[in-house]
Amino acid sequence: MQKNEETAAARLKVQRSAIEDAKSEVEKVRWLVEQGAKTQREHAESKRALAALEEQESETLRLSTSRGWSLRS
């Protein structure tokens, strides 16, 4: 079980990094929309991608908690 807990903690760390990258991308695309270089649709797509990553993180936390794992990440 220790290995599964470590794997989940590593997954969570990667997911959180991806979320931070996606947040930066959303802001970058927002700025590009303001400059006329990107469309509102592209901004909406970047926000949907961020939401999907946040949902994956929530699911990892939910499953880990239901198994009684303490993720230190």
JSON list of N, CA, C and O in Angstrom, two decimals, residues 19-65:
[
{"chain": "A", "resi": 19, "resn": "ILE", "atom": "N", "xyz": [-1.65, 22.17, -13.34]},
{"chain": "A", "resi": 19, "resn": "ILE", "atom": "CA", "xyz": [-2.66, 23.19, -13.06]},
{"chain": "A", "resi": 19, "resn": "ILE", "atom": "C", "xyz": [-2.03, 24.58, -13.06]},
{"chain": "A", "resi": 19, "resn": "ILE", "atom": "O", "xyz": [-2.59, 25.52, -13.63]},
{"chain": "A", "resi": 20, "resn": "GLU", "atom": "N", "xyz": [-0.89, 24.71, -12.44]},
{"chain": "A", "resi": 20, "resn": "GLU", "atom": "CA", "xyz": [-0.21, 26.01, -12.43]},
{"chain": "A", "resi": 20, "resn": "GLU", "atom": "C", "xyz": [0.16, 26.45, -13.85]},
{"chain": "A", "resi": 20, "resn": "GLU", "atom": "O", "xyz": [-0.01, 27.62, -14.20]},
{"chain": "A", "resi": 21, "resn": "ASP", "atom": "N", "xyz": [0.63, 25.51, -14.66]},
{"chain": "A", "resi": 21, "resn": "ASP", "atom": "CA", "xyz": [0.94, 25.81, -16.06]},
{"chain": "A", "resi": 21, "resn": "ASP", "atom": "C", "xyz": [-0.33, 26.24, -16.81]},
{"chain": "A", "resi": 21, "resn": "ASP", "atom": "O", "xyz": [-0.29, 27.19, -17.60]},
{"chain": "A", "resi": 22, "resn": "ALA", "atom": "N", "xyz": [-1.42, 25.54, -16.57]},
{"chain": "A", "resi": 22, "resn": "ALA", "atom": "CA", "xyz": [-2.68, 25.86, -17.24]},
{"chain": "A", "resi": 22, "resn": "ALA", "atom": "C", "xyz": [-3.20, 27.23, -16.82]},
{"chain": "A", "resi": 22, "resn": "ALA", "atom": "O", "xyz": [-3.74, 27.98, -17.64]},
{"chain": "A", "resi": 23, "resn": "LYS", "atom": "N", "xyz": [-3.04, 27.57, -15.54]},
{"chain": "A", "resi": 23, "resn": "LYS", "atom": "CA", "xyz": [-3.46, 28.90, -15.07]},
{"chain": "A", "resi": 23, "resn": "LYS", "atom": "C", "xyz": [-2.66, 29.99, -15.80]},
{"chain": "A", "resi": 23, "resn": "LYS", "atom": "O", "xyz": [-3.23, 31.00, -16.21]},
{"chain": "A", "resi": 24, "resn": "SER", "atom": "N", "xyz": [-1.38, 29.76, -15.97]},
{"chain": "A", "resi": 24, "resn": "SER", "atom": "CA", "xyz": [-0.55, 30.72, -16.69]},
{"chain": "A", "resi": 24, "resn": "SER", "atom": "C", "xyz": [-1.00, 30.84, -18.14]},
{"chain": "A", "resi": 24, "resn": "SER", "atom": "O", "xyz": [-1.05, 31.94, -18.70]},
{"chain": "A", "resi": 25, "resn": "GLU", "atom": "N", "xyz": [-1.34, 29.70, -18.73]},
{"chain": "A", "resi": 25, "resn": "GLU", "atom": "CA", "xyz": [-1.81, 29.70, -20.12]},
{"chain": "A", "resi": 25, "resn": "GLU", "atom": "C", "xyz": [-3.13, 30.45, -20.26]},
{"chain": "A", "resi": 25, "resn": "GLU", "atom": "O", "xyz": [-3.33, 31.21, -21.21]},
{"chain": "A", "resi": 26, "resn": "VAL", "atom": "N", "xyz": [-4.04, 30.26, -19.31]},
{"chain": "A", "resi": 26, "resn": "VAL", "atom": "CA", "xyz": [-5.32, 30.98, -19.34]},
{"chain": "A", "resi": 26, "resn": "VAL", "atom": "C", "xyz": [-5.07, 32.48, -19.32]},
{"chain": "A", "resi": 26, "resn": "VAL", "atom": "O", "xyz": [-5.67, 33.24, -20.10]},
{"chain": "A", "resi": 27, "resn": "GLU", "atom": "N", "xyz": [-4.18, 32.93, -18.46]},
{"chain": "A", "resi": 27, "resn": "GLU", "atom": "CA", "xyz": [-3.88, 34.37, -18.37]},
{"chain": "A", "resi": 27, "resn": "GLU", "atom": "C", "xyz": [-3.21, 34.87, -19.64]},
{"chain": "A", "resi": 27, "resn": "GLU", "atom": "O", "xyz": [-3.52, 35.97, -20.12]},
{"chain": "A", "resi": 28, "resn": "LYS", "atom": "N", "xyz": [-2.32, 34.06, -20.20]},
{"chain": "A", "resi": 28, "resn": "LYS", "atom": "CA", "xyz": [-1.65, 34.45, -21.44]},
{"chain": "A", "resi": 28, "resn": "LYS", "atom": "C", "xyz": [-2.66, 34.58, -22.57]},
{"chain": "A", "resi": 28, "resn": "LYS", "atom": "O", "xyz": [-2.65, 35.56, -23.32]},
{"chain": "A", "resi": 29, "resn": "VAL", "atom": "N", "xyz": [-3.56, 33.60, -22.70]},
{"chain": "A", "resi": 29, "resn": "VAL", "atom": "CA", "xyz": [-4.57, 33.63, -23.75]},
{"chain": "A", "resi": 29, "resn": "VAL", "atom": "C", "xyz": [-5.52, 34.80, -23.52]},
{"chain": "A", "resi": 29, "resn": "VAL", "atom": "O", "xyz": [-5.91, 35.48, -24.47]},
{"chain": "A", "resi": 30, "resn": "ARG", "atom": "N", "xyz": [-5.89, 35.07, -22.27]},
{"chain": "A", "resi": 30, "resn": "ARG", "atom": "CA", "xyz": [-6.76, 36.21, -21.97]},
{"chain": "A", "resi": 30, "resn": "ARG", "atom": "C", "xyz": [-6.12, 37.50, -22.48]},
{"chain": "A", "resi": 30, "resn": "ARG", "atom": "O", "xyz": [-6.77, 38.32, -23.13]},
{"chain": "A", "resi": 31, "resn": "TRP", "atom": "N", "xyz": [-4.84, 37.65, -22.20]},
{"chain": "A", "resi": 31, "resn": "TRP", "atom": "CA", "xyz": [-4.13, 38.85, -22.64]},
{"chain": "A", "resi": 31, "resn": "TRP", "atom": "C", "xyz": [-4.10, 38.92, -24.17]},
{"chain": "A", "resi": 31, "resn": "TRP", "atom": "O", "xyz": [-4.31, 39.97, -24.76]},
{"chain": "A", "resi": 32, "resn": "LEU", "atom": "N", "xyz": [-3.84, 37.78, -24.81]},
{"chain": "A", "resi": 32, "resn": "LEU", "atom": "CA", "xyz": [-3.82, 37.74, -26.27]},
{"chain": "A", "resi": 32, "resn": "LEU", "atom": "C", "xyz": [-5.18, 38.05, -26.88]},
{"chain": "A", "resi": 32, "resn": "LEU", "atom": "O", "xyz": [-5.27, 38.68, -27.94]},
{"chain": "A", "resi": 33, "resn": "VAL", "atom": "N", "xyz": [-6.25, 37.64, -26.21]},
{"chain": "A", "resi": 33, "resn": "VAL", "atom": "CA", "xyz": [-7.60, 38.00, -26.65]},
{"chain": "A", "resi": 33, "resn": "VAL", "atom": "C", "xyz": [-7.76, 39.52, -26.59]},
{"chain": "A", "resi": 33, "resn": "VAL", "atom": "O", "xyz": [-8.27, 40.13, -27.54]},
{"chain": "A", "resi": 34, "resn": "GLU", "atom": "N", "xyz": [-7.32, 40.12, -25.49]},
{"chain": "A", "resi": 34, "resn": "GLU", "atom": "CA", "xyz": [-7.41, 41.58, -25.36]},
{"chain": "A", "resi": 34, "resn": "GLU", "atom": "C", "xyz": [-6.63, 42.29, -26.47]},
{"chain": "A", "resi": 34, "resn": "GLU", "atom": "O", "xyz": [-7.01, 43.37, -26.91]},
{"chain": "A", "resi": 35, "resn": "GLN", "atom": "N", "xyz": [-5.54, 41.68, -26.91]},
{"chain": "A", "resi": 35, "resn": "GLN", "atom": "CA", "xyz": [-4.71, 42.27, -27.97]},
{"chain": "A", "resi": 35, "resn": "GLN", "atom": "C", "xyz": [-5.24, 41.95, -29.37]},
{"chain": "A", "resi": 35, "resn": "GLN", "atom": "O", "xyz": [-4.70, 42.44, -30.36]},
{"chain": "A", "resi": 36, "resn": "GLY", "atom": "N", "xyz": [-6.24, 41.10, -29.44]},
{"chain": "A", "resi": 36, "resn": "GLY", "atom": "CA", "xyz": [-6.81, 40.73, -30.73]},
{"chain": "A", "resi": 36, "resn": "GLY", "atom": "C", "xyz": [-6.09, 39.59, -31.42]},
{"chain": "A", "resi": 36, "resn": "GLY", "atom": "O", "xyz": [-6.37, 39.28, -32.59]},
{"chain": "A", "resi": 37, "resn": "ALA", "atom": "N", "xyz": [-5.15, 38.95, -30.74]},
{"chain": "A", "resi": 37, "resn": "ALA", "atom": "CA", "xyz": [-4.36, 37.88, -31.35]},
{"chain": "A", "resi": 37, "resn": "ALA", "atom": "C", "xyz": [-4.97, 36.49, -31.15]},
{"chain": "A", "resi": 37, "resn": "ALA", "atom": "O", "xyz": [-4.54, 35.53, -31.80]},
{"chain": "A", "resi": 38, "resn": "LYS", "atom": "N", "xyz": [-5.91, 36.36, -30.24]},
{"chain": "A", "resi": 38, "resn": "LYS", "atom": "CA", "xyz": [-6.60, 35.09, -29.99]},
{"chain": "A", "resi": 38, "resn": "LYS", "atom": "C", "xyz": [-8.09, 35.37, -29.91]},
{"chain": "A", "resi": 38, "resn": "LYS", "atom": "O", "xyz": [-8.52, 36.50, -29.68]},
{"chain": "A", "resi": 39, "resn": "THR", "atom": "N", "xyz": [-8.88, 34.32, -30.07]},
{"chain": "A", "resi": 39, "resn": "THR", "atom": "CA", "xyz": [-10.34, 34.47, -30.01]},
{"chain": "A", "resi": 39, "resn": "THR", "atom": "C", "xyz": [-10.87, 34.13, -28.62]},
{"chain": "A", "resi": 39, "resn": "THR", "atom": "O", "xyz": [-10.20, 33.47, -27.82]},
{"chain": "A", "resi": 40, "resn": "GLN", "atom": "N", "xyz": [-12.09, 34.56, -28.37]},
{"chain": "A", "resi": 40, "resn": "GLN", "atom": "CA", "xyz": [-12.76, 34.21, -27.12]},
{"chain": "A", "resi": 40, "resn": "GLN", "atom": "C", "xyz": [-12.90, 32.69, -27.02]},
{"chain": "A", "resi": 40, "resn": "GLN", "atom": "O", "xyz": [-12.83, 32.13, -25.92]},
{"chain": "A", "resi": 41, "resn": "ARG", "atom": "N", "xyz": [-13.09, 32.05, -28.15]},
{"chain": "A", "resi": 41, "resn": "ARG", "atom": "CA", "xyz": [-13.22, 30.58, -28.15]},
{"chain": "A", "resi": 41, "resn": "ARG", "atom": "C", "xyz": [-11.94, 29.93, -27.62]},
{"chain": "A", "resi": 41, "resn": "ARG", "atom": "O", "xyz": [-11.99, 28.98, -26.84]},
{"chain": "A", "resi": 42, "resn": "GLU", "atom": "N", "xyz": [-10.79, 30.44, -28.06]},
{"chain": "A", "resi": 42, "resn": "GLU", "atom": "CA", "xyz": [-9.52, 29.89, -27.58]},
{"chain": "A", "resi": 42, "resn": "GLU", "atom": "C", "xyz": [-9.36, 30.12, -26.08]},
{"chain": "A", "resi": 42, "resn": "GLU", "atom": "O", "xyz": [-8.83, 29.27, -25.36]},
{"chain": "A", "resi": 43, "resn": "HIS", "atom": "N", "xyz": [-9.84, 31.25, -25.60]},
{"chain": "A", "resi": 43, "resn": "HIS", "atom": "CA", "xyz": [-9.79, 31.53, -24.16]},
{"chain": "A", "resi": 43, "resn": "HIS", "atom": "C", "xyz": [-10.69, 30.55, -23.41]},
{"chain": "A", "resi": 43, "resn": "HIS", "atom": "O", "xyz": [-10.29, 29.98, -22.38]},
{"chain": "A", "resi": 44, "resn": "ALA", "atom": "N", "xyz": [-11.88, 30.32, -23.94]},
{"chain": "A", "resi": 44, "resn": "ALA", "atom": "CA", "xyz": [-12.81, 29.37, -23.31]},
{"chain": "A", "resi": 44, "resn": "ALA", "atom": "C", "xyz": [-12.21, 27.96, -23.29]},
{"chain": "A", "resi": 44, "resn": "ALA", "atom": "O", "xyz": [-12.35, 27.24, -22.29]},
{"chain": "A", "resi": 45, "resn": "GLU", "atom": "N", "xyz": [-11.54, 27.60, -24.37]},
{"chain": "A", "resi": 45, "resn": "GLU", "atom": "CA", "xyz": [-10.91, 26.26, -24.43]},
{"chain": "A", "resi": 45, "resn": "GLU", "atom": "C", "xyz": [-9.82, 26.13, -23.37]},
{"chain": "A", "resi": 45, "resn": "GLU", "atom": "O", "xyz": [-9.70, 25.08, -22.72]},
{"chain": "A", "resi": 46, "resn": "SER", "atom": "N", "xyz": [-9.03, 27.18, -23.17]},
{"chain": "A", "resi": 46, "resn": "SER", "atom": "CA", "xyz": [-7.97, 27.10, -22.16]},
{"chain": "A", "resi": 46, "resn": "SER", "atom": "C", "xyz": [-8.57, 27.01, -20.76]},
{"chain": "A", "resi": 46, "resn": "SER", "atom": "O", "xyz": [-8.05, 26.30, -19.90]},
{"chain": "A", "resi": 47, "resn": "LYS", "atom": "N", "xyz": [-9.70, 27.69, -20.54]},
{"chain": "A", "resi": 47, "resn": "LYS", "atom": "CA", "xyz": [-10.36, 27.60, -19.23]},
{"chain": "A", "resi": 47, "resn": "LYS", "atom": "C", "xyz": [-10.96, 26.21, -19.01]},
{"chain": "A", "resi": 47, "resn": "LYS", "atom": "O", "xyz": [-10.91, 25.69, -17.90]},
{"chain": "A", "resi": 48, "resn": "ARG", "atom": "N", "xyz": [-11.49, 25.61, -20.06]},
{"chain": "A", "resi": 48, "resn": "ARG", "atom": "CA", "xyz": [-12.02, 24.24, -19.94]},
{"chain": "A", "resi": 48, "resn": "ARG", "atom": "C", "xyz": [-10.90, 23.25, -19.63]},
{"chain": "A", "resi": 48, "resn": "ARG", "atom": "O", "xyz": [-11.08, 22.32, -18.84]},
{"chain": "A", "resi": 49, "resn": "ALA", "atom": "N", "xyz": [-9.76, 23.44, -20.26]},
{"chain": "A", "resi": 49, "resn": "ALA", "atom": "CA", "xyz": [-8.61, 22.55, -19.99]},
{"chain": "A", "resi": 49, "resn": "ALA", "atom": "C", "xyz": [-8.19, 22.66, -18.52]},
{"chain": "A", "resi": 49, "resn": "ALA", "atom": "O", "xyz": [-7.91, 21.65, -17.87]},
{"chain": "A", "resi": 50, "resn": "LEU", "atom": "N", "xyz": [-8.17, 23.88, -18.00]},
{"chain": "A", "resi": 50, "resn": "LEU", "atom": "CA", "xyz": [-7.83, 24.10, -16.59]},
{"chain": "A", "resi": 50, "resn": "LEU", "atom": "C", "xyz": [-8.85, 23.40, -15.69]},
{"chain": "A", "resi": 50, "resn": "LEU", "atom": "O", "xyz": [-8.48, 22.71, -14.74]},
{"chain": "A", "resi": 51, "resn": "ALA", "atom": "N", "xyz": [-10.12, 23.55, -16.00]},
{"chain": "A", "resi": 51, "resn": "ALA", "atom": "CA", "xyz": [-11.17, 22.92, -15.20]},
{"chain": "A", "resi": 51, "resn": "ALA", "atom": "C", "xyz": [-11.03, 21.39, -15.20]},
{"chain": "A", "resi": 51, "resn": "ALA", "atom": "O", "xyz": [-11.22, 20.75, -14.16]},
{"chain": "A", "resi": 52, "resn": "ALA", "atom": "N", "xyz": [-10.66, 20.83, -16.34]},
{"chain": "A", "resi": 52, "resn": "ALA", "atom": "CA", "xyz": [-10.48, 19.37, -16.42]},
{"chain": "A", "resi": 52, "resn": "ALA", "atom": "C", "xyz": [-9.32, 18.92, -15.53]},
{"chain": "A", "resi": 52, "resn": "ALA", "atom": "O", "xyz": [-9.41, 17.91, -14.83]},
{"chain": "A", "resi": 53, "resn": "LEU", "atom": "N", "xyz": [-8.22, 19.69, -15.55]},
{"chain": "A", "resi": 53, "resn": "LEU", "atom": "CA", "xyz": [-7.08, 19.35, -14.69]},
{"chain": "A", "resi": 53, "resn": "LEU", "atom": "C", "xyz": [-7.46, 19.45, -13.21]},
{"chain": "A", "resi": 53, "resn": "LEU", "atom": "O", "xyz": [-7.06, 18.61, -12.40]},
{"chain": "A", "resi": 54, "resn": "GLU", "atom": "N", "xyz": [-8.21, 20.47, -12.86]},
{"chain": "A", "resi": 54, "resn": "GLU", "atom": "CA", "xyz": [-8.64, 20.64, -11.47]},
{"chain": "A", "resi": 54, "resn": "GLU", "atom": "C", "xyz": [-9.56, 19.49, -11.05]},
{"chain": "A", "resi": 54, "resn": "GLU", "atom": "O", "xyz": [-9.49, 19.03, -9.91]},
{"chain": "A", "resi": 55, "resn": "GLU", "atom": "N", "xyz": [-10.38, 19.02, -11.97]},
{"chain": "A", "resi": 55, "resn": "GLU", "atom": "CA", "xyz": [-11.26, 17.88, -11.67]},
{"chain": "A", "resi": 55, "resn": "GLU", "atom": "C", "xyz": [-10.44, 16.61, -11.44]},
{"chain": "A", "resi": 55, "resn": "GLU", "atom": "O", "xyz": [-10.73, 15.83, -10.54]},
{"chain": "A", "resi": 56, "resn": "GLN", "atom": "N", "xyz": [-9.40, 16.41, -12.24]},
{"chain": "A", "resi": 56, "resn": "GLN", "atom": "CA", "xyz": [-8.53, 15.25, -12.04]},
{"chain": "A", "resi": 56, "resn": "GLN", "atom": "C", "xyz": [-7.85, 15.31, -10.67]},
{"chain": "A", "resi": 56, "resn": "GLN", "atom": "O", "xyz": [-7.74, 14.29, -9.98]},
{"chain": "A", "resi": 57, "resn": "GLU", "atom": "N", "xyz": [-7.40, 16.50, -10.29]},
{"chain": "A", "resi": 57, "resn": "GLU", "atom": "CA", "xyz": [-6.78, 16.65, -8.98]},
{"chain": "A", "resi": 57, "resn": "GLU", "atom": "C", "xyz": [-7.78, 16.31, -7.87]},
{"chain": "A", "resi": 57, "resn": "GLU", "atom": "O", "xyz": [-7.45, 15.59, -6.92]},
{"chain": "A", "resi": 58, "resn": "SER", "atom": "N", "xyz": [-8.99, 16.81, -8.00]},
{"chain": "A", "resi": 58, "resn": "SER", "atom": "CA", "xyz": [-10.03, 16.52, -7.00]},
{"chain": "A", "resi": 58, "resn": "SER", "atom": "C", "xyz": [-10.30, 15.03, -6.90]},
{"chain": "A", "resi": 58, "resn": "SER", "atom": "O", "xyz": [-10.46, 14.49, -5.80]},
{"chain": "A", "resi": 59, "resn": "GLU", "atom": "N", "xyz": [-10.33, 14.37, -8.04]},
{"chain": "A", "resi": 59, "resn": "GLU", "atom": "CA", "xyz": [-10.58, 12.92, -8.04]},
{"chain": "A", "resi": 59, "resn": "GLU", "atom": "C", "xyz": [-9.43, 12.16, -7.38]},
{"chain": "A", "resi": 59, "resn": "GLU", "atom": "O", "xyz": [-9.66, 11.23, -6.60]},
{"chain": "A", "resi": 60, "resn": "THR", "atom": "N", "xyz": [-8.20, 12.57, -7.65]},
{"chain": "A", "resi": 60, "resn": "THR", "atom": "CA", "xyz": [-7.05, 11.94, -6.99]},
{"chain": "A", "resi": 60, "resn": "THR", "atom": "C", "xyz": [-7.14, 12.12, -5.48]},
{"chain": "A", "resi": 60, "resn": "THR", "atom": "O", "xyz": [-6.92, 11.17, -4.72]},
{"chain": "A", "resi": 61, "resn": "LEU", "atom": "N", "xyz": [-7.46, 13.33, -5.04]},
{"chain": "A", "resi": 61, "resn": "LEU", "atom": "CA", "xyz": [-7.59, 13.59, -3.60]},
{"chain": "A", "resi": 61, "resn": "LEU", "atom": "C", "xyz": [-8.74, 12.78, -2.99]},
{"chain": "A", "resi": 61, "resn": "LEU", "atom": "O", "xyz": [-8.59, 12.21, -1.92]},
{"chain": "A", "resi": 62, "resn": "ARG", "atom": "N", "xyz": [-9.86, 12.72, -3.71]},
{"chain": "A", "resi": 62, "resn": "ARG", "atom": "CA", "xyz": [-11.02, 11.98, -3.19]},
{"chain": "A", "resi": 62, "resn": "ARG", "atom": "C", "xyz": [-10.70, 10.50, -3.04]},
{"chain": "A", "resi": 62, "resn": "ARG", "atom": "O", "xyz": [-10.96, 9.89, -2.00]},
{"chain": "A", "resi": 63, "resn": "LEU", "atom": "N", "xyz": [-10.09, 9.92, -4.07]},
{"chain": "A", "resi": 63, "resn": "LEU", "atom": "CA", "xyz": [-9.75, 8.49, -4.01]},
{"chain": "A", "resi": 63, "resn": "LEU", "atom": "C", "xyz": [-8.72, 8.21, -2.93]},
{"chain": "A", "resi": 63, "resn": "LEU", "atom": "O", "xyz": [-8.81, 7.21, -2.21]},
{"chain": "A", "resi": 64, "resn": "SER", "atom": "N", "xyz": [-7.74, 9.08, -2.81]},
{"chain": "A", "resi": 64, "resn": "SER", "atom": "CA", "xyz": [-6.69, 8.89, -1.80]},
{"chain": "A", "resi": 64, "resn": "SER", "atom": "C", "xyz": [-7.27, 8.99, -0.39]},
{"chain": "A", "resi": 64, "resn": "SER", "atom": "O", "xyz": [-6.94, 8.19, 0.48]},
{"chain": "A", "resi": 65, "resn": "THR", "atom": "N", "xyz": [-8.13, 9.95, -0.19]},
{"chain": "A", "resi": 65, "resn": "THR", "atom": "CA", "xyz": [-8.77, 10.13, 1.12]},
{"chain": "A", "resi": 65, "resn": "THR", "atom": "C", "xyz": [-9.65, 8.93, 1.46]},
{"chain": "A", "resi": 65, "resn": "THR", "atom": "O", "xyz": [-9.64, 8.45, 2.59]}
]
